[in-house]
Coordinates of C-alpha atoms in Angstrom, one line a residue:
X1 CA -46.3 3.3 -8.0
X2 CA -46.4 3.6 -4.2
X3 CA -45.0 6.8 -2.7
X4 CA -45.5 5.9 0.9
X5 CA -46.3 2.9 3.0
X6 CA -48.1 2.8 6.4
X7 CA -46.2 1.5 9.4
X8 CA -45.5 -2.2 9.4
X9 CA -45.0 -2.3 13.2
X10 CA -47.7 -4.9 13.7
X11 CA -45.6 -7.3 11.7
X12 CA -42.8 -7.6 14.3
X13 CA -41.4 -10.9 13.0
X14 CA -41.4 -9.9 9.3
X15 CA -38.2 -11.3 7.7
X16 CA -38.5 -10.8 3.9
X17 CA -39.8 -7.6 2.2
X18 CA -40.0 -6.7 -1.4
X19 CA -41.0 -3.1 -2.1
X20 CA -38.9 -2.4 -5.1
X21 CA -40.1 -0.7 -8.3
X22 CA -42.1 2.0 -6.5
X23 CA -41.6 5.7 -5.8
X24 CA -40.9 5.5 -2.1
X25 CA -38.9 8.4 -0.5
X26 CA -39.3 7.7 3.2
X27 CA -38.5 4.5 5.2
X28 CA -39.9 5.4 8.6
X29 CA -42.5 2.6 8.3
X30 CA -39.7 0.1 9.0
X31 CA -38.9 1.4 12.5
X32 CA -40.2 -1.7 14.4
X33 CA -39.2 -4.5 12.0
X34 CA -36.1 -5.7 13.8
X35 CA -36.3 -9.3 12.4
X36 CA -35.8 -8.3 8.7
X37 CA -33.1 -10.4 7.0
X38 CA -33.8 -9.5 3.4
X39 CA -34.9 -6.0 2.2
X40 CA -35.4 -5.0 -1.4
X41 CA -35.6 -1.3 -1.9
X42 CA -34.2 -1.0 -5.4
X43 CA -35.8 1.2 -8.1
X44 CA -37.3 3.8 -5.8
X45 CA -36.8 7.5 -5.2
X46 CA -34.8 7.4 -1.9
X47 CA -32.4 10.4 -1.4
X48 CA -31.4 9.7 2.3
X49 CA -31.7 6.7 4.6
X50 CA -30.3 8.3 7.7
X51 CA -32.1 7.1 10.9
X52 CA -34.2 4.5 9.0
X53 CA -32.2 1.3 8.7
X54 CA -29.5 1.3 11.4
X55 CA -31.7 -0.8 13.8
X56 CA -31.9 -3.7 11.3
X57 CA -29.0 -5.6 12.8
X58 CA -30.2 -9.0 11.4
X59 CA -30.2 -7.8 7.8
X60 CA -28.2 -10.1 5.4
X61 CA -29.4 -8.8 2.0
X62 CA -30.0 -5.2 1.1
X63 CA -30.8 -3.9 -2.3
X64 CA -30.6 -0.1 -2.7
X65 CA -29.6 0.2 -6.3
X66 CA -31.2 2.6 -8.7
X67 CA -32.2 5.3 -6.2
X68 CA -31.0 8.9 -5.6
X69 CA -28.6 8.4 -2.7
X70 CA -25.9 11.0 -2.9
X71 CA -23.9 11.1 0.3
X72 CA -21.6 8.1 0.6
X73 CA -20.5 8.8 4.2
X74 CA -24.0 9.1 5.6
X75 CA -25.2 6.1 3.8
X76 CA -22.4 3.8 4.9
X77 CA -22.7 5.2 8.5
X78 CA -26.3 4.1 8.6
X79 CA -25.3 0.5 7.6
X80 CA -22.4 0.1 10.0
X81 CA -24.5 -1.6 12.6
X82 CA -25.5 -4.4 10.2
X83 CA -22.9 -6.9 11.3
X84 CA -24.7 -9.7 9.4
X85 CA -24.9 -7.9 6.1
X86 CA -23.4 -10.0 3.3
X87 CA -25.0 -8.8 0.1
X88 CA -25.3 -5.1 -0.7
X89 CA -26.3 -3.3 -3.9
X90 CA -25.7 0.5 -4.2
X91 CA -24.9 0.9 -7.9
X92 CA -26.9 3.4 -10.0
X93 CA -26.9 5.9 -7.2
X94 CA -25.0 9.2 -7.4
X95 CA -22.7 8.1 -4.6
X96 CA -21.4 5.2 -6.6
X97 CA -19.6 7.6 -8.9
X98 CA -17.1 8.5 -6.2
X99 CA -13.6 7.3 -7.4
X100 CA -13.0 5.4 -4.1
X101 CA -16.6 4.3 -3.6
X102 CA -16.0 0.5 -3.7
X103 CA -12.9 0.5 -1.4
X104 CA -14.7 2.9 1.0
X105 CA -17.7 0.5 1.4
X106 CA -15.4 -2.6 1.7
X107 CA -13.4 -1.0 4.5
X108 CA -16.2 0.4 6.6
X109 CA -18.6 -2.6 6.0
X110 CA -16.2 -5.6 6.4
X111 CA -19.0 -8.1 6.7
X112 CA -20.1 -7.5 3.0
X113 CA -19.1 -10.4 0.8
X114 CA -21.0 -9.4 -2.4
X115 CA -21.0 -5.8 -3.4
X116 CA -22.9 -4.6 -6.5
X117 CA -23.1 -8.2 -7.8
X118 CA -19.4 -8.7 -7.6
X119 CA -17.5 -10.7 -5.0
X120 CA -15.2 -8.8 -2.6
X121 CA -11.6 -10.0 -3.0
X122 CA -8.8 -10.2 -0.5
X123 CA -6.8 -7.9 -2.7
X124 CA -9.6 -5.3 -2.5
X125 CA -9.7 -5.6 1.3
X126 CA -5.9 -5.0 1.5
X127 CA -6.1 -2.0 -0.8
X128 CA -8.9 -0.6 1.3
X129 CA -6.9 -1.0 4.5
X130 CA -3.9 0.7 2.9
X131 CA -6.1 3.6 1.7
X132 CA -8.1 4.3 4.9
X133 CA -5.9 2.9 7.7
X134 CA -2.2 3.1 6.6
X135 CA -0.8 2.7 10.1
X136 CA -2.6 -0.6 10.7
X137 CA -1.6 -1.8 7.2
X138 CA 2.0 -1.1 8.1
X139 CA 1.6 -3.2 11.3
X140 CA 0.2 -6.1 9.3
X141 CA 2.9 -5.8 6.7
X142 CA 5.7 -5.5 9.3
X143 CA 4.8 -8.7 11.2
X144 CA 5.2 -12.0 9.4
X145 CA 5.3 -15.4 11.2
X146 CA 6.6 -13.8 14.4
X147 CA 9.5 -12.1 12.8
X148 CA 10.0 -8.5 12.1
X149 CA 10.2 -7.4 8.5
X150 CA 12.2 -4.3 7.6
X151 CA 9.6 -1.9 6.3
X152 CA 10.1 1.8 6.7
X153 CA 7.3 4.3 7.2
X154 CA 8.4 6.1 4.1
X155 CA 6.6 3.5 1.9
X156 CA 3.8 4.2 -0.6
X157 CA 1.4 3.5 2.3
X158 CA 2.0 7.0 3.6
X159 CA 1.6 8.6 0.2
X160 CA -1.7 7.0 -0.4
X161 CA -4.6 9.4 -0.6
X162 CA -6.7 9.1 2.5
X163 CA -10.1 10.8 2.7
X164 CA -10.7 9.5 6.3
X165 CA -8.5 10.0 9.3
X166 CA -6.4 6.9 10.0
X167 CA -7.1 5.1 13.2
X168 CA -4.4 4.3 15.7
X169 CA -2.5 1.0 15.4
X170 CA -4.1 -1.8 17.4
X171 CA -1.3 -3.0 19.7
X172 CA -3.1 -5.6 21.8
X173 CA -4.0 -7.7 18.8
X174 CA -0.3 -7.8 17.7
X175 CA 0.8 -9.0 21.2
X176 CA -2.0 -11.6 21.1
X177 CA -0.7 -13.0 17.8
X178 CA 3.1 -13.0 18.5
X179 CA 4.2 -12.9 22.1
X180 CA 8.0 -12.8 21.5
X181 CA 11.0 -10.6 21.5
X182 CA 10.5 -9.5 17.9
X183 CA 7.2 -8.0 18.8
X184 CA 8.9 -5.9 21.4
X185 CA 11.3 -4.6 18.7
X186 CA 8.2 -3.7 16.7
X187 CA 6.8 -1.8 19.7
X188 CA 10.0 0.0 20.2
X189 CA 9.9 1.1 16.6
X190 CA 6.4 2.5 17.3
X191 CA 7.8 4.5 20.2
X192 CA 9.4 6.7 17.6
X193 CA 6.1 7.4 15.8
X194 CA 4.1 10.4 17.1
X195 CA 0.8 9.3 18.6
X196 CA -2.5 11.0 17.9
X197 CA -3.9 10.1 21.3
X198 CA -2.0 10.3 24.7
X199 CA -3.4 6.9 25.8
X200 CA -1.6 5.3 22.8
X201 CA 1.8 6.3 24.2
X202 CA 0.7 5.1 27.7
X203 CA -0.4 1.8 26.2
X204 CA 3.0 1.2 24.5
X205 CA 4.8 2.2 27.7
X206 CA 2.8 -0.3 29.8
X207 CA 3.5 -3.1 27.3
X208 CA 7.2 -2.6 27.4
X209 CA 7.0 -2.8 31.3
X210 CA 4.9 -5.9 31.4
X211 CA 5.8 -8.5 34.1
X212 CA 5.7 -12.3 34.0
X213 CA 6.0 -14.4 37.1
X214 CA 6.6 -18.1 37.5
X215 CA 6.5 -20.0 40.8
X216 CA 7.3 -23.6 41.6
X217 CA 7.1 -25.7 44.8
X218 CA 8.9 -28.9 45.8
X219 CA 5.8 -31.1 46.3
X220 CA 7.9 -33.8 47.9
X221 CA 8.2 -31.6 51.0
X222 CA 4.5 -30.9 51.3
X223 CA 2.6 -33.2 53.6
X224 CA -0.4 -35.0 52.2
X225 CA -3.8 -35.1 54.0
X226 CA -3.2 -38.7 55.1
X227 CA 0.2 -37.8 56.5
X228 CA -1.3 -34.9 58.4
X229 CA -3.8 -37.3 60.0
X230 CA -1.3 -39.9 60.8
X231 CA 1.4 -37.4 61.7
X232 CA 4.0 -39.7 60.2
X233 CA 6.0 -36.8 58.6
X234 CA 7.1 -33.7 60.3
X235 CA 5.6 -30.6 58.6
X236 CA 8.0 -28.2 57.0
X237 CA 7.0 -24.9 55.5
X238 CA 6.9 -25.4 51.7
X239 CA 9.6 -23.5 49.8
X240 CA 8.3 -21.6 46.9
X241 CA 10.7 -20.4 44.2
X242 CA 9.5 -17.4 42.3
X243 CA 11.2 -16.0 39.1
X244 CA 10.1 -12.7 37.5
X245 CA 10.8 -11.5 34.0
X246 CA 10.4 -7.9 32.9

């Protein structure tokens, strides 16, 4: 029946906390408990968690089900800093009735493995990527084992309903995966796509103008330290052959 709890700042190394089945509406008492790894807040009267949990970067298990959380975006934003979060319960909250609730949480909280007592599948992750970042999904779909796959932008990916603005395609990761000519073809295809940010166009332009340089030296003509001391071999300036590829 607790409605409030005094600050737990004196317990700096507190790791496990069960305060479920109460009537708590405010979580400011957790502001100093950075070491928490498991937090059970289910069956309370929470309506908003903004500014209360984002500092809990070590949290692995968080139960928030059966509360009064209504704003999905604000709730997920508060949990984004929890890079170790693996188990999350948000069911029986008003926000869970959003038609895209599960895919939204899966996309913006990629570390979560178990959501609402159900394992997150690879198919769900792919669906979330197509829904909230269609451009990146197109990049992933267009590159397969270093070869380009013919996939036009007029695919169902573009027609998917997207409630969040799509982020720009991540070009460096593509180059890191496949450093070959087919990737350059893929970059050229991106040149025809309008960019949301000017730096995206600059990035693609810089990639197409990248330079590789290889140099070699005939080591037989380079005197060794012993030969220099004995002066048995006339010193000749080493010839270095340099080849550049654009």
